[in-house]
Coordinates of C-alpha atoms and ligand atoms in Angstrom, one line a residue:
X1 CA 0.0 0.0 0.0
X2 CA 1.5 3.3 -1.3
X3 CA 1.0 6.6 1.3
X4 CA 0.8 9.4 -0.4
X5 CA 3.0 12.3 0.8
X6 CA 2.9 16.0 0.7
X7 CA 4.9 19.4 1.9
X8 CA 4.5 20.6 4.9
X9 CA 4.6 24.4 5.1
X10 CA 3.5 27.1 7.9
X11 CA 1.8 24.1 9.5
X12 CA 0.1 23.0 6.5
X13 CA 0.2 19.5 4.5
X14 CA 0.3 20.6 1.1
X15 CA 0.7 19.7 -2.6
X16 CA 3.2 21.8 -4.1
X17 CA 2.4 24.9 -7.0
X18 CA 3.2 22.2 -9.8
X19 CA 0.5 20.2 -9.2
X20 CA 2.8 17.3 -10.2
X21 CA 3.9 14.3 -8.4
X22 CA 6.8 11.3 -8.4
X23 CA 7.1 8.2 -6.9
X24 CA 9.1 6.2 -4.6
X25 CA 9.2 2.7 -5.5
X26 CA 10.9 -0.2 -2.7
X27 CA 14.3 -1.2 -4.1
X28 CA 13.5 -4.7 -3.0
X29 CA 10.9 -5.1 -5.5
X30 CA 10.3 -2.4 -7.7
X31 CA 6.8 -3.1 -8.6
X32 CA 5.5 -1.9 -4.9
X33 CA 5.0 2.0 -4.8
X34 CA 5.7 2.9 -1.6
X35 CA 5.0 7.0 -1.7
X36 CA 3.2 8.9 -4.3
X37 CA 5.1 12.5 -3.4
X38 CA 4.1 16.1 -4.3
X39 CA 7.3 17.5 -6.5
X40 CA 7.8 20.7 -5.4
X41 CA 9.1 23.7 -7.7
X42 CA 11.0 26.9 -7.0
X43 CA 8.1 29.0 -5.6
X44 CA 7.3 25.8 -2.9
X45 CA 10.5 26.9 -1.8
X46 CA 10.0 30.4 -1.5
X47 CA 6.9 29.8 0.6
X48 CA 8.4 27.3 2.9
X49 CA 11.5 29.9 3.3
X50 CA 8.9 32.5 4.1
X51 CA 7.5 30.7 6.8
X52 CA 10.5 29.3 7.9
X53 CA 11.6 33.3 8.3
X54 CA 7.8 34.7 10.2
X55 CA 8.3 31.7 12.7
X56 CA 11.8 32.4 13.6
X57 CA 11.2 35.1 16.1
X58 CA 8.6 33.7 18.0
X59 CA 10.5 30.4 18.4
X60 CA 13.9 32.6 19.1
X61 CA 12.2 34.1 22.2
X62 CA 11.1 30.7 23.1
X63 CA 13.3 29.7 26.3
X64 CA 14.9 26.4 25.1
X65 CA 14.1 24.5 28.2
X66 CA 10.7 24.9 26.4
X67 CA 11.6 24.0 22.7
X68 CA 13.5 21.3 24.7
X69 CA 10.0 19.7 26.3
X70 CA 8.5 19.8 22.5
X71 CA 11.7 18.2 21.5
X72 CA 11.4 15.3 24.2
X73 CA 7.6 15.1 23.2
X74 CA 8.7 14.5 19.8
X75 CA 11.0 11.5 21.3
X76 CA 8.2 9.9 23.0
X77 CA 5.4 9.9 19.9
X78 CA 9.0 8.6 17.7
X79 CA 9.6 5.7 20.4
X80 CA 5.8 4.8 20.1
X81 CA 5.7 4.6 15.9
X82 CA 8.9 3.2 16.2
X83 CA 7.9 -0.6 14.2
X84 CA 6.0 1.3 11.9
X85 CA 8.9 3.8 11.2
X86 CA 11.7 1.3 11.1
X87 CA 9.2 -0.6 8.6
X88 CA 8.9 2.1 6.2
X89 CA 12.7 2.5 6.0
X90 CA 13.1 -1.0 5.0
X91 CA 10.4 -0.4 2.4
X92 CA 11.8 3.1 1.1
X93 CA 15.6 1.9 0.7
X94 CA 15.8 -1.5 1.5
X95 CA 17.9 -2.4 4.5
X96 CA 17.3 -4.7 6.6
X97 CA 14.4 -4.6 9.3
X98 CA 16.7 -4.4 12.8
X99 CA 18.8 -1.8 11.1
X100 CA 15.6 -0.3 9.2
X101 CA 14.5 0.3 13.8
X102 CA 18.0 1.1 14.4
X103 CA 17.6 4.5 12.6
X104 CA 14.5 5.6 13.9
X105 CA 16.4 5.0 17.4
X106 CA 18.9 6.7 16.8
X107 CA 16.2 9.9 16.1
X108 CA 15.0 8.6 19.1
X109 CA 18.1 9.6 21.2
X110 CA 19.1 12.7 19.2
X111 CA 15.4 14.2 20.5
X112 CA 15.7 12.9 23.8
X113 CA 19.6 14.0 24.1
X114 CA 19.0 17.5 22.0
X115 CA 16.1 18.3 24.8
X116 CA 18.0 17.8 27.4
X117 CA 20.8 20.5 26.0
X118 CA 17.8 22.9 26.4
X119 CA 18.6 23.2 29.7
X120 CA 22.3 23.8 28.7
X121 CA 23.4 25.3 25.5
X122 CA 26.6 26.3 27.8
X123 CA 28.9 30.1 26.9
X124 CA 31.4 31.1 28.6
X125 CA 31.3 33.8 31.7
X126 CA 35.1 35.1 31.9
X127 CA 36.9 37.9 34.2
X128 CA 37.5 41.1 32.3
X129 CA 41.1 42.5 32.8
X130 CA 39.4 45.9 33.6
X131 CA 37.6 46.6 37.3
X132 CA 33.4 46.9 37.3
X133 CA 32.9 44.8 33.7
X134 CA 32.2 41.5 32.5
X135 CA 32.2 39.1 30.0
X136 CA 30.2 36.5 28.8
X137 CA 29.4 34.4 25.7
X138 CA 25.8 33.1 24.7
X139 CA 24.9 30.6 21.9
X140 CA 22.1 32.2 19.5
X141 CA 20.6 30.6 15.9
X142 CA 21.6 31.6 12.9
X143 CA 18.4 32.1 11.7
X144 CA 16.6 29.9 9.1
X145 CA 18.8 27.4 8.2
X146 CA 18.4 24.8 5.6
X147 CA 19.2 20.5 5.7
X148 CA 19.6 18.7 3.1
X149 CA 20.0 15.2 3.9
X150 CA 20.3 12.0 2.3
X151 CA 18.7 8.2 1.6
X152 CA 20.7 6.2 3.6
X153 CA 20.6 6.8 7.1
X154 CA 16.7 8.5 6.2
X155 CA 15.2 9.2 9.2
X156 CA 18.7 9.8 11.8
X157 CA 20.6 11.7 9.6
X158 CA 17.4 13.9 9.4
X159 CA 17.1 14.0 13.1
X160 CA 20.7 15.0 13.6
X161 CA 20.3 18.2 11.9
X162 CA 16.4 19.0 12.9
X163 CA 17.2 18.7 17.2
X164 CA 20.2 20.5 17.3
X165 CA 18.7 23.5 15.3
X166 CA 15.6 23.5 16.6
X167 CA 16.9 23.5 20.3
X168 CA 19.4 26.4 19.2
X169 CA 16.2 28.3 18.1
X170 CA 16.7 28.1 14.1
X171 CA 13.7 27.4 12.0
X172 CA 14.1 25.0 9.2
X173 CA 13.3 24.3 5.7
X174 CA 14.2 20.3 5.3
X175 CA 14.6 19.1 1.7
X176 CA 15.1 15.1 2.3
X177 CA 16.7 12.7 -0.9
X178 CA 13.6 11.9 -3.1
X179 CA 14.4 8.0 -2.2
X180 CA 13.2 8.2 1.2
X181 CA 10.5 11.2 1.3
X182 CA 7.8 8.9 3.5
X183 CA 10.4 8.4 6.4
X184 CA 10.6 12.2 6.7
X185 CA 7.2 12.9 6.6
X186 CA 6.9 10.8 9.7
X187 CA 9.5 12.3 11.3
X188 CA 8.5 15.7 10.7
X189 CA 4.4 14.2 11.5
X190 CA 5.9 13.6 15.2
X191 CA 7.7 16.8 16.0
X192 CA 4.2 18.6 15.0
X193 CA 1.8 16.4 17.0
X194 CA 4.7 17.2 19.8
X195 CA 3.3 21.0 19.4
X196 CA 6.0 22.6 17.6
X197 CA 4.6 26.0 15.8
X198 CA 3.9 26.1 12.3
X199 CA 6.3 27.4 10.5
X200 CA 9.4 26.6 12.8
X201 CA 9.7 23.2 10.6
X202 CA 8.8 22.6 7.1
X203 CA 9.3 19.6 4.6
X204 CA 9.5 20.3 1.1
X205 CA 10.3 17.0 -1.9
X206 CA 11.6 17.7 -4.7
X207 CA 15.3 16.7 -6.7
X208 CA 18.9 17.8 -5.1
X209 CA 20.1 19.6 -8.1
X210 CA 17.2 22.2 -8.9
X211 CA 15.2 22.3 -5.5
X212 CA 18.4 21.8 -3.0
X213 CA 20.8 23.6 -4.6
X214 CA 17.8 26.4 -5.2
X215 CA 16.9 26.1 -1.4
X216 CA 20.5 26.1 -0.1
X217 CA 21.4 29.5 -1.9
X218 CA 17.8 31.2 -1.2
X219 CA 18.6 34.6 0.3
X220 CA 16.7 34.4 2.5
X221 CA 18.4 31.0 4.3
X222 CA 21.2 31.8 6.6
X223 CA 23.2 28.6 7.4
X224 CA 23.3 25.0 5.5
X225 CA 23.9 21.6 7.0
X226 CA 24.4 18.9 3.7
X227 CA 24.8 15.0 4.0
X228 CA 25.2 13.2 0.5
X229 CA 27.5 12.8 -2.0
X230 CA 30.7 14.6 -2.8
X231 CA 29.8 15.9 -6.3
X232 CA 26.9 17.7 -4.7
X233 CA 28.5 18.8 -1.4
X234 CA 31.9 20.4 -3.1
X235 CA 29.2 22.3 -5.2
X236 CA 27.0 23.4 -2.8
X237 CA 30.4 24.6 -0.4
X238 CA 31.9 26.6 -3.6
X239 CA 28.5 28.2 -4.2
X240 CA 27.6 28.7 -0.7
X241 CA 31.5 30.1 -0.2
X242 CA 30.9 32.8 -2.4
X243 CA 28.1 34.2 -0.4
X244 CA 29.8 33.8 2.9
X245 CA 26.7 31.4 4.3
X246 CA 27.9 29.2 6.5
X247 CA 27.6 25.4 5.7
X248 CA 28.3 22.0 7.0
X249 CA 28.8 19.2 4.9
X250 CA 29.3 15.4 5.5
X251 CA 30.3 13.5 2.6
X252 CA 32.3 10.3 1.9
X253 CA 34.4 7.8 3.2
X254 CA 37.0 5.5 2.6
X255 CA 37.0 3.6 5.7
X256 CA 39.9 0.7 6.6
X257 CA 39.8 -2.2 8.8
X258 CA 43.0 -3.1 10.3
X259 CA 43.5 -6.6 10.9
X260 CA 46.9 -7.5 12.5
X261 CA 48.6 -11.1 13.2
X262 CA 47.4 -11.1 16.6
X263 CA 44.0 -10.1 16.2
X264 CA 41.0 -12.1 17.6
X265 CA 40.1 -12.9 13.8
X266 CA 36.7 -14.4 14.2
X267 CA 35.6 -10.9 16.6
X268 CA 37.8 -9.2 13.1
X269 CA 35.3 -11.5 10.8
X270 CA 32.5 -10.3 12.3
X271 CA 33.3 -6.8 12.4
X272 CA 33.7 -6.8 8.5
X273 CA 30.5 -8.5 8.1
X274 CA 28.8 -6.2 9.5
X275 CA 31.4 -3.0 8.2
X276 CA 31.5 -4.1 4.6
X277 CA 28.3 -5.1 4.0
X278 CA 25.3 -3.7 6.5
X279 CA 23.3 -1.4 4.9
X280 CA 24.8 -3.0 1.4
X281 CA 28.2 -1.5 2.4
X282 CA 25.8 2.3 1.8
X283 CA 27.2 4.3 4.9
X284 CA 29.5 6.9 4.6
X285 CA 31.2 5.0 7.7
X286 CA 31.3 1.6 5.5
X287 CA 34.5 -0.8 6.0
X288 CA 34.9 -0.8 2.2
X289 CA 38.8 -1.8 3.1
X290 CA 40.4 -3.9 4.9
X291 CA 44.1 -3.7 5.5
X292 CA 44.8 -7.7 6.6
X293 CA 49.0 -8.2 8.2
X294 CA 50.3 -10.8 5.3
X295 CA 51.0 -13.7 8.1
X296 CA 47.3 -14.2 8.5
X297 CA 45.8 -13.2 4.8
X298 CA 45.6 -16.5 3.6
X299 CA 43.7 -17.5 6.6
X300 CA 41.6 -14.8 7.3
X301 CA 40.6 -14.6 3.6
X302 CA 39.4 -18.0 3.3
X303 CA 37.1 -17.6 6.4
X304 CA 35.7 -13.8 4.9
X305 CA 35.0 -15.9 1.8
X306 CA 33.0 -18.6 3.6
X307 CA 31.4 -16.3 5.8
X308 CA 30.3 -13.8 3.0
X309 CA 29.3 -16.3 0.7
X310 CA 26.7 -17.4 3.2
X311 CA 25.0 -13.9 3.7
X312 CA 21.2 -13.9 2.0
X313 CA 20.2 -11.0 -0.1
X314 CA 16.9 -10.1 0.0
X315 CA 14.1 -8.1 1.1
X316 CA 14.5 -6.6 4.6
X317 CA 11.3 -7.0 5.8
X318 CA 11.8 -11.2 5.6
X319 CA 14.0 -12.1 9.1
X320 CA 16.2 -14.7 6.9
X321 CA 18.0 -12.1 5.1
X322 CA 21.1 -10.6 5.7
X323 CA 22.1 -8.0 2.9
X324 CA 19.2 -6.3 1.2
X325 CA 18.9 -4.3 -2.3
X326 CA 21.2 -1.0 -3.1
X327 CA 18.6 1.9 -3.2
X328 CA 17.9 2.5 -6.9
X329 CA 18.9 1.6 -10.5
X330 CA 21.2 4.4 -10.6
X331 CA 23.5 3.2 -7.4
X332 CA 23.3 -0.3 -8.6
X333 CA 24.8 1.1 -12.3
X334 CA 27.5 2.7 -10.6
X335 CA 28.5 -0.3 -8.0
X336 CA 28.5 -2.7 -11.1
X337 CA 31.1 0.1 -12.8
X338 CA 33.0 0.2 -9.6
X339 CA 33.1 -3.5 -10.0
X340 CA 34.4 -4.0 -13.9
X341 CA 37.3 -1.4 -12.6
X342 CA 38.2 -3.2 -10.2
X343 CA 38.8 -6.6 -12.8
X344 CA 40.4 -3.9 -15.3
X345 CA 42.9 -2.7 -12.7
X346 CA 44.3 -6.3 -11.9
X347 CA 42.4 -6.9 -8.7
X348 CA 41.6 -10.8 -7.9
X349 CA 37.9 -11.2 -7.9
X350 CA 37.2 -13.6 -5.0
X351 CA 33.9 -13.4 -4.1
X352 CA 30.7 -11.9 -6.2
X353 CA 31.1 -9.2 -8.4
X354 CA 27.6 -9.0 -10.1
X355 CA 24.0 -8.5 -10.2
X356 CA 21.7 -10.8 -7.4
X357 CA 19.1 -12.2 -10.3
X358 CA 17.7 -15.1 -9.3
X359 CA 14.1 -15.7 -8.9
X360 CA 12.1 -12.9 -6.2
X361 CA 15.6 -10.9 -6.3
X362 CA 15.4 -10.0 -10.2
X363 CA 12.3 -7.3 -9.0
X364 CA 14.9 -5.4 -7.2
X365 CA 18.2 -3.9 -7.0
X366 CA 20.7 -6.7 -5.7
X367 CA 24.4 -7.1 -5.8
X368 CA 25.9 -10.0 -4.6
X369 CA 28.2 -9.1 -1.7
X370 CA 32.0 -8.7 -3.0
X371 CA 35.0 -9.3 -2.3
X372 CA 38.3 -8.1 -4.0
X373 CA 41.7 -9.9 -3.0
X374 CA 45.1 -8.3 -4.3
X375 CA 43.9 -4.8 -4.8
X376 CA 46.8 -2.1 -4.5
X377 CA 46.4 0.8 -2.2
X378 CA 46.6 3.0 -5.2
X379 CA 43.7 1.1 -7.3
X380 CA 40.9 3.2 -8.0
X381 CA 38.4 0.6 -5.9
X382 CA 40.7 1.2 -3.0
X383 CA 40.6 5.1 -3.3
X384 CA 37.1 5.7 -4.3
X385 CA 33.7 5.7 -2.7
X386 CA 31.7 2.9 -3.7
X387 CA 29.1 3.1 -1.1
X388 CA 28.1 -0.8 -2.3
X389 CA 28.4 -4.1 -0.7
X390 CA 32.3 -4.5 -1.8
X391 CA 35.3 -5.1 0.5
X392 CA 38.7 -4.6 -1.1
X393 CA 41.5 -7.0 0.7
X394 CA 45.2 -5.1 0.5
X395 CA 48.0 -7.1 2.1
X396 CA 50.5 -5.3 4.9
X397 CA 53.7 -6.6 6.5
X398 CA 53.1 -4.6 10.1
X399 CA 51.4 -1.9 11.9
X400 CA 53.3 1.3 9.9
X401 CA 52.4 0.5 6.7
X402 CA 49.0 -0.9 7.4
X403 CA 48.4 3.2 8.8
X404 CA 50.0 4.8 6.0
X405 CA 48.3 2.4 3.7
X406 CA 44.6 3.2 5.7
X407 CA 45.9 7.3 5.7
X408 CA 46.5 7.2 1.8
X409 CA 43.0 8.3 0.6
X410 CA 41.2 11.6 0.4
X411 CA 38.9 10.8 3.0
X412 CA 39.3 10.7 6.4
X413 CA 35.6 9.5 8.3
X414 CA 36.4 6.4 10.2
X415 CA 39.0 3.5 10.6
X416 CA 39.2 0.6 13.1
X417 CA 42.3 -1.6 14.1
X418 CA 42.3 -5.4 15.6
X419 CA 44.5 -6.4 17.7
X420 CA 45.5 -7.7 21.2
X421 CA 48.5 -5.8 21.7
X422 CA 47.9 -2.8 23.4
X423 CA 51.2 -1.1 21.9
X424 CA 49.6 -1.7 18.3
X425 CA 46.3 -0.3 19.1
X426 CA 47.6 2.8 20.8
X427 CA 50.0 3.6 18.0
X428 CA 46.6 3.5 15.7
X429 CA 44.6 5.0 18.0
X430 CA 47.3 8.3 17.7
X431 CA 48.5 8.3 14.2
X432 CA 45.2 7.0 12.1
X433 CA 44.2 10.3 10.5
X434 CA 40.1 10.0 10.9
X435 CA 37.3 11.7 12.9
X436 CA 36.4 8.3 14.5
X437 CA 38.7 5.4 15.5
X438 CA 37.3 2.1 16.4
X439 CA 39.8 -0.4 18.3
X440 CA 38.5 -4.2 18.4
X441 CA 35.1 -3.1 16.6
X442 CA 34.0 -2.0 12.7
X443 CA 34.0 1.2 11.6
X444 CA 30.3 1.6 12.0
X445 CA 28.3 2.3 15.3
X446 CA 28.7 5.7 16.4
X447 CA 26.4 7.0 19.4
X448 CA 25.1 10.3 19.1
X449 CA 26.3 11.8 22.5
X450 CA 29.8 12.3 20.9
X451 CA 30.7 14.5 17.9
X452 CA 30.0 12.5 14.4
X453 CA 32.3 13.8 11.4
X454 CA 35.0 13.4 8.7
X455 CA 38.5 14.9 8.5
X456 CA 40.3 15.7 5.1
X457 CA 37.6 15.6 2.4
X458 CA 34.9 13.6 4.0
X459 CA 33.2 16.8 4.8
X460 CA 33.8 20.2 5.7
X461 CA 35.2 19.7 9.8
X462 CA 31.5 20.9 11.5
X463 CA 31.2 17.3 13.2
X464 CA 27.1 16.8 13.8
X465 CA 25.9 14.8 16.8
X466 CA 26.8 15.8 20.6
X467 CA 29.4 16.9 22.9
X468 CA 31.8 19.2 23.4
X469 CA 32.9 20.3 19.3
X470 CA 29.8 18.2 18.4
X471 CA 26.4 19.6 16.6
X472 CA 26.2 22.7 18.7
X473 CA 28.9 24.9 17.5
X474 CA 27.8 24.7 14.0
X475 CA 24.2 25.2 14.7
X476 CA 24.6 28.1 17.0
X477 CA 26.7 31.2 16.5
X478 CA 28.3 32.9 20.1
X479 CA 28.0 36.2 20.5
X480 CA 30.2 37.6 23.4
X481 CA 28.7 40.5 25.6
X482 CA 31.0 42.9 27.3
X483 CA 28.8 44.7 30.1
X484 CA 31.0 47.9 31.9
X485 CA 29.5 49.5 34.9
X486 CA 32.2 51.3 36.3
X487 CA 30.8 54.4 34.7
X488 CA 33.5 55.7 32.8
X489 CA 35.0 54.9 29.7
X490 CA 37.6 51.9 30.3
X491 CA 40.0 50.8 27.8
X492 CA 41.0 47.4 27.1
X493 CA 44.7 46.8 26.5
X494 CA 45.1 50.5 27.1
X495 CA 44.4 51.6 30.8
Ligands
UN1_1 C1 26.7 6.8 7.9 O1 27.7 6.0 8.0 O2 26.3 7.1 6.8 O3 27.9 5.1 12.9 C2 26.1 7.2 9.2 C3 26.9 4.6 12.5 C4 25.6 5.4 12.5 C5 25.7 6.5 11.6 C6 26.3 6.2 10.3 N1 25.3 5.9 13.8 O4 26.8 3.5 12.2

């Protein structure tokens, strides 16, 4: 059964100006519509900006412990729809069911987290060098600020950018990817049965490259928060650059497993499973390498074959499969490219390496999960983002290569090292150059009360998520406040 899904402006469900619609269809098998969406046009945008802007005052003055209650309302109506949310991931791009709830918790614990920072959102207070004056820094919103976010992760990724601005007091206009418009809607259906005002969120569907990138630069926006891919990020930054608008992006990865001679290799097996190919290997966080020490390749290959050849594709709603669909026809093209390089750069195809076809499976998008054996750290498999289920095995002789050889890409999102030796793992824990290290665990699995982001090219350094450096600084500005009551004019650095 398809639900049919509109804009949501000022407080209003509405079709947009064009009168015209698309439709999401469930990678798993394409002939199910899952959402018949409203396809909004450049003058939707203006309107949701608009109201975006007349809210912003109201909700400004609103003392945050209060946006934080309507925040933690939101929490509670999410935890409640929570099977029927996790459901309709599954349905809109594929993954399987228990990661399909996993996303809607993790909304779950951004609203509960975000509301308590209500009662927070921490300055500074700091002595003056001059008698009878003080000094203080307070957070305050930018303003309206516009998220663009992506198909993957479709209703947390979402929910990292709504909280944190909405508890900083911006107002937003959220454009989510046109894969996963339904899981939006029902994120955005909670936060306005939780009572938030109308206008201080809207929702409005439409393509990345006209309605986004139209969104993004509106005048009348003040700050961006992007997640997606790097074509569109590095475009949106340059544009956005030019204006002086502030933006965050998070973009790709090229994430490495270390596996060293002493590693625990069936806890190392496991976490490559579940790094390589959860989600069909579609997080920006994805193990898409692992760097295996040469004593133990042979070995540890042979079981990643067994294991991975076992793995069921198929739809994420049935419980016997592991590895559901990629999201659309599109990203299956380009995985099945990624995959003919990899056989025209000399890598050893060992597992895989083409289309899932057999009987149910030919309705969707399915790729067999794949694994590459001999690849060169140079290779364009091992360098690029393939954001598929494909794990490229490169060989190392100890722990300094098997960092420099992990270092050696553009990005710089996540990493992970096994090993028993605490030496090793400290030496990798200091000198692996990525804004998340795991140590005897994938590259996956962040938790959302510590800052989540990329260094080098995976995005533009404004982590999201919590803590201290976390979502907060990007989606609030300080202001410092210098109050002098001596009376008289004092000069700093001068008297
Ligand atoms: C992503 O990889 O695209 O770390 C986001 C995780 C999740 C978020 C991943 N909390 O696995």
């Amino acid at each position: 059964m398809s639900v049919k899904v509109c804009n949501l402006i000022g407080g209003a469900w509405k079709d947009a100006g064009t009168g015209e619609m698309f439709e999401r269809r469930n990678p798993a098998d394409v002939q199910e519509v899952v959402a018949r969406v409203t396809l909004s046009g450049r003058e939707d945008v203006d309107c949701a900006v608009e109201a975006a802007r007349n809210a912003f005052p109201g909700w400004r003055l609103m003392p945050a412990p209060k946006r934080g209650e309507l925040l933690f309302r939101a929490g509670e109506i999410l935890l409640r729809r929570k099977d029927v949310m996790g459901q309709m991931v599954t349905r809109e791009m594929g993954k399987v069911l228990p990661e399909g709830m996993g996303d809607v918790q993790e909304a779950i614990d951004m609203a509960f987290y975000m509301a308590g920072e209500g009662r927070r959102l921490c300055g500074e207070t700091v002595p003056s060098e001059l008698p009878d004056k003080d000094c203080k820094s307070v957070r305050e919103p930018h303003g309206v600020m516009a998220l663009i976010t992506p198909w993957n992760f479709p209703t947390a990724i979402p929910a990292w950018k709504i909280f944190p601005a909405l508890i900083c007091g911006n107002t937003v206009v959220l454009k989510p990817s046109s894969c996963t418009p339904a899981c939006a809607a029902m994120l955005v259906e909670a936060l306005v049965e939780a009572g938030i005002p109308p206008g201080v969120v809207n929702l409005i569907h439409g393509p990345g490259e006209d309605v986004g990138e139209y969104l993004a630069t509106h005048p009348e926006v003040d700050a961006v928060s992007f997640t997606g891919s790097c074509a569109a990020g590095e475009r949106l930054e340059s544009k956005l650059g030019r204006i002086h608008r502030p933006v965050a992006t998070e973009m790709g990865g090229k994430n490495a497993i270390i596996i060293m001679d002493d590693a625990d290799l069936s806890l190392a097996l496991e976490g490559v499973l579940w790094g390589g190919f959860g989600t069909s290997g579609q997080r920006c966080t994805a193990a898409s390498r692992v760097v295996v020490h040469e004593r133990i390749h042979d070995q540890f290959l042979d079981r990643l074959l067994g294991a991975a050849g076992r793995l069921r594709l198929g739809d994420g709603l049935s419980k016997s499969t592991d590895v559901g669909p990629v999201v659309n026809e599109q990203q299956m093209k380009r995985v099945l490219d990624y995959l003919r390089v990899g056989v025209d750069e000399g890598a050893s195809l060992a597992l895989g390496g083409k289309r899932a076809e057999d009987g149910a499976l030919a309705r969707g998008y399915f790729i067999e999960p794949t694994v590459f054996d001999d690849v060169a750290p140079a290779m364009r498999i091992a360098q690029e983002e393939i954001f598929g289920p494909v794990v490229s095995v490169i060989r190392c002789s100890g722990i300094e290569e098997a960092i420099a050889i992990a270092n050696d890409v553009r990005f710089g999102l996540s990493s992970s090292i096994y090993s028993k030796n605490v030496n090793t793992t400290a030496m990798a824990e200091r000198d692996l150059r990525t804004g998340l290290v795991y140590i005897n665990a994938s590259t996956i699995g962040a938790e959302i009360q510590l800052p989540f982001g990329g260094w080098k090219h995976s995005g533009s350094g404004h982590p999201e998520a919590g803590g201290r450096g976390g979502a907060l600084e990007f989606y609030s500005r300080m202001k410092v406040i210098y109050r002098d009551f001596s009376g008289k004019l004092q000069k700093a650095q001068i008297d």
